[in-house]
Amino acid sequence: MAAHFGRRLRKGAATTAVAAAAVAALSASQAPGATGDDHGRQATVGASAPVPDPTGDDATGNSPYYTDLPPLNSPNPSPSPSAGTPVAQGGAEAGIPATVLDAYKKAEAELRASKPGCNLPWQLLAAIGKVESGQARGGEVDASGTTLRPILGPVLDGNGFALIKDTDHGAYDGNAQYDQAVGPMQFIPSTWAWAGRDGNGDGKKDPNNIYDAALAAGHYLCRGDRDLSQAADLHGAILGYNNSQDYLNTVLSWMEYYSKGTYSVPDGTGAAPGHRSDDGTPRTTPSTPAEPANPHQGKPGSKDQGGRPSPSPTPSKPGGGQDGGDPAPRPPGTPDPTTPTPTDTVDHLENAGPATAELTATAGDAFTGTISTRAETKAGAAVAKVRIRFTISGDTDATFTGGEDVATVATDSKGVAKAPALQAGEKTGDFKVTATVVGRSLKGVDYQATVTERPADTLTATTNGDTPLTCTPGGEFADQVQLKATYKGAVADKVAATATLVKSATDATENDKGPYFKDATTGKAVRTLTGLKTDAKGLLTLPKLYADDTTGTFLLRVTTPGGGTLTVRLTVAADGTTTASPSPSPSASAGS
């Protein structure tokens, strides 16, 4: 927060110098993204200039953070000490409360599986958790990972802090006027609304739960195609959390420190930080949970930043002092909370593209059309610097680039926000993308999108070369039908196919006699199979075929989206000598 609004770190030049030295050491040791366990990654040498998060939807609202730096000497990862047992100098800060440490490691494991290219180290989560909340106040969490007391940042009313008016009706922060950062990883409500995750499997997404918050932080840091083993991506991800060079330096310092060794300490016994970027004093919180939607909780100007009512008998006014009198002075460059923000001036949203036809893609492909929304005043003027949230809904596995189903983007100078590229999944059908203004209840703009099936225009039989497909009455065909699908000459993988025993070359209805497949569950005869798909090489092998007592030549037809068709002749004869062969356009009728 210090850099964002021009405030100074109380610890002064010494703090910055130590942080700079730590970052230099981090770069020299090839440490961006490095951990005690490097997971086989090759770390990047050197650090690039900080690149702020481009989405305009930071995690914390650039709230204050703890500026305490790790000891200069390396941590001593000794066995976990018992309560009251002294730890060697330089080692106490390496202790992380057991539940908090478990949450970080579980989040890393989940991201390693879901987004392996991100290379998220749990030490990065630990560094952010240290800077944001002192590891949940030294591990003041219950058995499920939920904080014993709320951890709330100061009121973001523009009075020395960012101006973010209420977006959650006080549901998370207990403040129905302005937002506050919430929980051990300090998410603002508007970001938690899309970034929240259920990390402990209880069916809830709670920013006050360290498992939920750590997993959400991991996904937040891994947005897009970030690779956190690369310095530029690592720095951009951290700056997205809090857009301050001092914040970046502090987080990198703790990440490097934890990378050299940590150990688990009992919950509630972790080391607590003592200096914060706004005034150098510890962040305070109420001893009892805040009551949601109380407009007098966490009032502007109150020293109580935990969200409880001000001790003053007279509620303070927005931007006013603790006694509700003259407004407290604002640092230069901070917004006046009584002045309408760009978000306040938005009257409606307009579709800025694309045409509906452009929002159609084949399963597994990227959409070519880019969804754009324009924020306008009542007079139709463009509104810049407004956060637009794009949300995918419907029965679909389509996502934005990076695997998320929600993305927030700030409007440009023309009032236009462009959603990240859409990526089709494997589920076909229609779905919807809705654009809304973050922090307002205005009507959104809906965009309809469609995912179509993967096509194949040619099917070729590959079964056993010249070996005929024959069977005696009541027996089973010795060989299975195999085919290869292509589209415009290229292998067509994951293409859906339907196989039907048809009545004749001109009658594609299902035959009621002759060869059949067996239902995998009941063993009963079935003559139509759906849900078949070609493999990565475009190949499809059909299940084994059986024959009833009817003799003759029968037709098996396989079809795919895109026009691919293959018809195979099957012969059932008493002596088993009559041949059967693939035939794209058979002339014989089934049963003839």
CSV table of C-alpha atoms in Angstrom, one decimal, residues 100-382:
chain,number,residue,atom,x,y,z
A,100,VAL,CA,-1.3,-23.2,7.7
A,101,LEU,CA,1.8,-25.1,6.3
A,102,ASP,CA,-0.5,-28.0,5.4
A,103,ALA,CA,-2.8,-25.7,3.5
A,104,TYR,CA,0.0,-24.2,1.4
A,105,LYS,CA,1.4,-27.6,0.5
A,106,LYS,CA,-2.1,-29.0,-0.4
A,107,ALA,CA,-2.7,-25.9,-2.6
A,108,GLU,CA,0.7,-26.5,-4.4
A,109,ALA,CA,-0.2,-30.2,-5.0
A,110,GLU,CA,-3.6,-29.2,-6.5
A,111,LEU,CA,-2.1,-26.6,-8.8
A,112,ARG,CA,0.7,-29.1,-9.8
A,113,ALA,CA,-2.1,-31.4,-11.0
A,114,SER,CA,-4.5,-28.8,-12.5
A,115,LYS,CA,-2.0,-26.3,-13.9
A,116,PRO,CA,1.4,-28.0,-14.0
A,117,GLY,CA,2.8,-25.4,-16.3
A,118,CYS,CA,2.4,-22.7,-13.6
A,119,ASN,CA,5.1,-24.3,-11.4
A,120,LEU,CA,3.6,-22.8,-8.2
A,121,PRO,CA,5.9,-23.3,-5.2
A,122,TRP,CA,4.2,-23.5,-1.8
A,123,GLN,CA,6.9,-21.2,-0.5
A,124,LEU,CA,5.4,-18.4,-2.6
A,125,LEU,CA,2.1,-18.9,-0.8
A,126,ALA,CA,3.9,-18.9,2.5
A,127,ALA,CA,5.6,-15.7,1.7
A,128,ILE,CA,2.3,-14.0,0.8
A,129,GLY,CA,0.6,-15.4,3.8
A,130,LYS,CA,3.4,-14.1,6.0
A,131,VAL,CA,3.2,-10.6,4.5
A,132,GLU,CA,-0.6,-10.4,4.4
A,133,SER,CA,-1.5,-11.9,7.8
A,134,GLY,CA,1.5,-13.2,9.6
A,135,GLN,CA,0.5,-16.8,8.7
A,136,ALA,CA,-3.0,-16.2,10.0
A,137,ARG,CA,-1.7,-14.5,13.1
A,138,GLY,CA,0.7,-17.2,14.0
A,139,GLY,CA,-1.8,-20.0,13.2
A,140,GLU,CA,-4.9,-18.9,15.1
A,141,VAL,CA,-7.1,-21.3,13.2
A,142,ASP,CA,-9.3,-24.2,14.2
A,143,ALA,CA,-9.0,-27.8,13.1
A,144,SER,CA,-10.7,-27.1,9.7
A,145,GLY,CA,-8.4,-24.2,9.0
A,146,THR,CA,-10.8,-21.3,9.7
A,147,THR,CA,-9.5,-18.3,11.6
A,148,LEU,CA,-10.5,-18.0,15.2
A,149,ARG,CA,-11.1,-14.3,14.8
A,150,PRO,CA,-11.8,-12.3,11.6
A,151,ILE,CA,-8.7,-10.9,9.9
A,152,LEU,CA,-9.8,-7.7,8.1
A,153,GLY,CA,-7.9,-5.0,6.4
A,154,PRO,CA,-8.7,-1.3,6.8
A,155,VAL,CA,-11.8,0.3,5.2
A,156,LEU,CA,-11.1,1.0,1.6
A,157,ASP,CA,-12.9,4.3,1.6
A,158,GLY,CA,-10.3,6.4,-0.3
A,159,ASN,CA,-9.2,8.1,2.9
A,160,GLY,CA,-5.6,7.1,2.7
A,161,PHE,CA,-6.4,3.8,1.0
A,162,ALA,CA,-8.0,2.7,-2.3
A,163,LEU,CA,-11.6,3.6,-2.8
A,164,ILE,CA,-13.6,0.5,-3.3
A,165,LYS,CA,-17.3,0.8,-2.4
A,166,ASP,CA,-19.2,-2.2,-1.1
A,167,THR,CA,-19.5,-5.1,-3.5
A,168,ASP,CA,-20.7,-7.9,-1.2
A,169,HIS,CA,-23.4,-6.2,0.9
A,170,GLY,CA,-21.1,-6.8,3.9
A,171,ALA,CA,-21.3,-10.6,3.5
A,172,TYR,CA,-17.6,-11.2,3.9
A,173,ASP,CA,-16.3,-8.1,5.6
A,174,GLY,CA,-19.3,-6.9,7.6
A,175,ASN,CA,-19.2,-3.5,5.9
A,176,ALA,CA,-22.1,-2.5,3.7
A,177,GLN,CA,-20.5,0.8,2.7
A,178,TYR,CA,-16.9,0.0,1.6
A,179,ASP,CA,-14.9,-3.2,1.0
A,180,GLN,CA,-12.2,-4.5,3.2
A,181,ALA,CA,-9.6,-7.2,2.6
A,182,VAL,CA,-10.7,-10.5,4.3
A,183,GLY,CA,-9.0,-13.5,5.7
A,184,PRO,CA,-5.4,-14.9,6.0
A,185,MET,CA,-4.7,-14.2,2.3
A,186,GLN,CA,-6.5,-10.8,2.4
A,187,PHE,CA,-8.8,-11.0,-0.6
A,188,ILE,CA,-11.2,-8.1,-1.2
A,189,PRO,CA,-14.8,-9.3,-1.6
A,190,SER,CA,-15.1,-8.5,-5.3
A,191,THR,CA,-12.0,-10.6,-6.2
A,192,TRP,CA,-13.1,-13.4,-3.9
A,193,ALA,CA,-16.4,-13.6,-5.7
A,194,TRP,CA,-14.7,-15.1,-8.7
A,195,ALA,CA,-11.3,-16.3,-7.3
A,196,GLY,CA,-12.7,-18.2,-4.2
A,197,ARG,CA,-12.1,-21.9,-4.0
A,198,ASP,CA,-13.1,-24.8,-1.7
A,199,GLY,CA,-9.8,-26.0,-0.5
A,200,ASN,CA,-10.9,-28.2,2.4
A,201,GLY,CA,-13.8,-30.0,0.7
A,202,ASP,CA,-16.6,-28.8,3.0
A,203,GLY,CA,-18.6,-27.4,0.1
A,204,LYS,CA,-18.0,-23.8,1.0
A,205,LYS,CA,-15.7,-21.1,-0.3
A,206,ASP,CA,-14.7,-19.2,2.8
A,207,PRO,CA,-12.0,-16.4,2.6
A,208,ASN,CA,-11.5,-16.9,6.4
A,209,ASN,CA,-10.4,-20.5,5.9
A,210,ILE,CA,-6.7,-21.0,5.2
A,211,TYR,CA,-7.3,-24.0,2.9
A,212,ASP,CA,-9.8,-22.2,0.8
A,213,ALA,CA,-7.8,-18.9,0.8
A,214,ALA,CA,-4.4,-20.6,0.0
A,215,LEU,CA,-6.0,-22.6,-3.0
A,216,ALA,CA,-7.7,-19.4,-4.2
A,217,ALA,CA,-4.4,-17.5,-4.0
A,218,GLY,CA,-2.6,-20.3,-6.0
A,219,HIS,CA,-5.2,-20.1,-8.8
A,220,TYR,CA,-5.1,-16.3,-8.7
A,221,LEU,CA,-1.3,-16.3,-9.1
A,222,CYS,CA,-1.5,-19.0,-11.9
A,223,ARG,CA,-3.9,-17.1,-14.1
A,224,GLY,CA,-3.4,-17.0,-17.8
A,225,ASP,CA,-0.4,-19.0,-19.0
A,226,ARG,CA,2.0,-17.8,-16.3
A,227,ASP,CA,5.0,-19.9,-15.5
A,228,LEU,CA,6.2,-18.8,-12.0
A,229,SER,CA,9.6,-20.3,-12.6
A,230,GLN,CA,10.1,-17.4,-14.9
A,231,ALA,CA,11.1,-14.1,-13.2
A,232,ALA,CA,8.8,-11.9,-15.3
A,233,ASP,CA,5.7,-14.1,-14.6
A,234,LEU,CA,6.6,-14.4,-10.9
A,235,HIS,CA,6.9,-10.7,-10.5
A,236,GLY,CA,3.7,-10.0,-12.4
A,237,ALA,CA,1.8,-12.4,-10.3
A,238,ILE,CA,3.0,-10.9,-7.0
A,239,LEU,CA,2.3,-7.4,-8.2
A,240,GLY,CA,-1.2,-8.5,-9.1
A,241,TYR,CA,-1.6,-9.3,-5.5
A,242,ASN,CA,-0.5,-5.8,-4.4
A,243,ASN,CA,0.9,-3.4,-6.9
A,244,SER,CA,3.9,-2.1,-5.0
A,245,GLN,CA,7.6,-2.5,-5.6
A,246,ASP,CA,8.2,-2.7,-1.9
A,247,TYR,CA,5.6,-5.4,-1.6
A,248,LEU,CA,7.3,-7.4,-4.4
A,249,ASN,CA,10.7,-7.1,-2.6
A,250,THR,CA,9.2,-8.2,0.7
A,251,VAL,CA,7.4,-11.2,-0.7
A,252,LEU,CA,10.5,-12.3,-2.7
A,253,SER,CA,12.6,-12.0,0.5
A,254,TRP,CA,10.3,-14.3,2.4
A,255,MET,CA,10.0,-16.7,-0.4
A,256,GLU,CA,13.8,-17.0,-0.6
A,257,TYR,CA,14.0,-17.4,3.1
A,258,TYR,CA,11.4,-20.2,3.2
A,259,SER,CA,13.1,-21.9,0.3
A,260,LYS,CA,16.2,-22.5,2.4
A,261,GLY,CA,14.3,-24.4,5.0
A,262,THR,CA,11.2,-24.4,7.2
A,263,TYR,CA,9.6,-26.5,9.9
A,264,SER,CA,6.2,-27.0,11.4
A,265,VAL,CA,5.2,-25.4,14.7
A,266,PRO,CA,2.0,-25.9,16.7
A,267,ASP,CA,-1.0,-23.8,15.6
A,268,GLY,CA,-1.1,-20.5,17.6
A,269,THR,CA,2.6,-20.5,18.3
A,270,GLY,CA,4.0,-18.9,15.2
A,271,ALA,CA,6.0,-15.7,15.2
A,272,ALA,CA,3.8,-12.6,14.7
A,273,PRO,CA,5.0,-9.6,12.6
A,274,GLY,CA,5.0,-6.2,14.1
A,275,HIS,CA,5.2,-3.5,11.4
A,276,ARG,CA,2.7,-2.6,8.7
A,277,SER,CA,3.2,-0.6,5.5
A,278,ASP,CA,0.7,2.1,6.3
A,279,ASP,CA,1.7,3.1,9.8
A,280,GLY,CA,4.1,0.5,11.1
A,281,THR,CA,1.8,-0.9,13.7
A,282,PRO,CA,0.2,-4.4,13.8
A,283,ARG,CA,-3.1,-4.9,12.2
A,284,THR,CA,-5.9,-5.2,14.8
A,285,THR,CA,-9.0,-7.2,14.7
A,286,PRO,CA,-12.1,-7.6,16.8
A,287,SER,CA,-12.3,-10.2,19.5
A,288,THR,CA,-15.7,-11.3,18.3
A,289,PRO,CA,-16.8,-11.9,14.7
A,290,ALA,CA,-18.1,-9.0,12.8
A,291,GLU,CA,-21.8,-8.9,12.1
A,292,PRO,CA,-22.4,-8.7,8.3
A,293,ALA,CA,-24.1,-5.7,6.7
A,294,ASN,CA,-23.8,-3.4,9.7
A,295,PRO,CA,-23.1,0.0,8.1
A,296,HIS,CA,-21.3,1.3,11.2
A,297,GLN,CA,-18.7,-1.5,11.3
A,298,GLY,CA,-15.2,-0.6,10.4
A,299,LYS,CA,-16.1,3.0,9.8
A,300,PRO,CA,-13.7,5.3,7.9
A,301,GLY,CA,-11.2,6.9,10.2
A,302,SER,CA,-11.6,4.4,13.0
A,303,LYS,CA,-8.4,2.9,14.5
A,304,ASP,CA,-10.3,-0.4,14.7
A,305,GLN,CA,-9.7,-2.0,11.4
A,306,GLY,CA,-11.2,-5.3,12.3
A,307,GLY,CA,-14.7,-4.3,11.3
A,308,ARG,CA,-16.3,-3.9,14.7
A,309,PRO,CA,-18.3,-0.7,15.7
A,310,SER,CA,-16.2,2.3,16.5
A,311,PRO,CA,-15.9,3.0,20.2
A,312,SER,CA,-17.1,6.6,19.5
A,313,PRO,CA,-20.8,7.0,20.6
A,314,THR,CA,-21.4,9.0,17.4
A,315,PRO,CA,-20.8,7.0,14.1
A,316,SER,CA,-18.1,8.6,12.0
A,317,LYS,CA,-19.0,10.0,8.6
A,318,PRO,CA,-17.4,8.8,5.4
A,319,GLY,CA,-14.0,10.3,5.3
A,320,GLY,CA,-14.4,11.9,8.7
A,321,GLY,CA,-12.4,11.6,11.9
A,322,GLN,CA,-13.2,9.3,14.7
A,323,ASP,CA,-15.5,11.8,16.3
A,324,GLY,CA,-17.4,12.3,13.1
A,325,GLY,CA,-16.1,15.9,12.9
A,326,ASP,CA,-13.5,17.3,10.5
A,327,PRO,CA,-12.3,14.9,7.9
A,328,ALA,CA,-9.0,13.2,8.5
A,329,PRO,CA,-6.3,14.5,6.1
A,330,ARG,CA,-5.8,12.4,3.0
A,331,PRO,CA,-2.3,11.7,1.6
A,332,PRO,CA,-1.7,13.5,-1.7
A,333,GLY,CA,-3.2,11.7,-4.7
A,334,THR,CA,-5.9,9.7,-2.8
A,335,PRO,CA,-9.4,9.9,-4.1
A,336,ASP,CA,-12.2,11.9,-2.3
A,337,PRO,CA,-14.8,9.3,-1.2
A,338,THR,CA,-17.6,11.8,-1.8
A,339,THR,CA,-16.6,12.2,-5.5
A,340,PRO,CA,-18.2,9.8,-7.9
A,341,THR,CA,-15.8,7.1,-9.1
A,342,PRO,CA,-15.8,6.0,-12.8
A,343,THR,CA,-17.8,3.0,-11.7
A,344,ASP,CA,-20.5,5.3,-10.2
A,345,THR,CA,-20.9,7.1,-13.5
A,346,VAL,CA,-21.7,3.9,-15.6
A,347,ASP,CA,-25.3,3.9,-16.7
A,348,HIS,CA,-25.2,0.8,-18.9
A,349,LEU,CA,-23.1,-1.7,-20.8
A,350,GLU,CA,-23.1,-2.2,-24.6
A,351,ASN,CA,-22.0,-5.1,-26.7
A,352,ALA,CA,-18.8,-4.0,-28.5
A,353,GLY,CA,-18.4,-7.3,-30.4
A,354,PRO,CA,-18.3,-9.9,-31.8
A,355,ALA,CA,-21.0,-11.0,-34.1
A,356,THR,CA,-22.8,-14.1,-32.8
A,357,ALA,CA,-21.5,-16.3,-35.7
A,358,GLU,CA,-17.9,-15.7,-34.4
A,359,LEU,CA,-18.7,-17.3,-31.1
A,360,THR,CA,-18.8,-20.8,-32.4
A,361,ALA,CA,-15.9,-23.3,-32.1
A,362,THR,CA,-15.2,-26.9,-32.5
A,363,ALA,CA,-14.7,-28.9,-29.4
A,364,GLY,CA,-11.1,-28.5,-28.2
A,365,ASP,CA,-10.4,-25.4,-30.3
A,366,ALA,CA,-10.1,-21.7,-29.5
A,367,PHE,CA,-12.9,-19.3,-30.4
A,368,THR,CA,-11.9,-16.8,-33.0
A,369,GLY,CA,-14.2,-14.1,-31.8
A,370,THR,CA,-13.2,-11.8,-28.9
A,371,ILE,CA,-15.9,-10.7,-26.5
A,372,SER,CA,-15.8,-6.9,-25.9
A,373,THR,CA,-18.0,-4.8,-23.7
A,374,ARG,CA,-18.3,-1.0,-23.6
A,375,ALA,CA,-19.1,0.9,-20.4
A,376,GLU,CA,-21.1,4.1,-21.0
A,377,THR,CA,-22.7,7.0,-19.1
A,378,LYS,CA,-26.4,7.8,-19.6
A,379,ALA,CA,-25.4,10.2,-22.3
A,380,GLY,CA,-23.5,7.5,-24.1
A,381,ALA,CA,-19.9,8.6,-23.2
A,382,ALA,CA,-17.3,6.0,-22.7
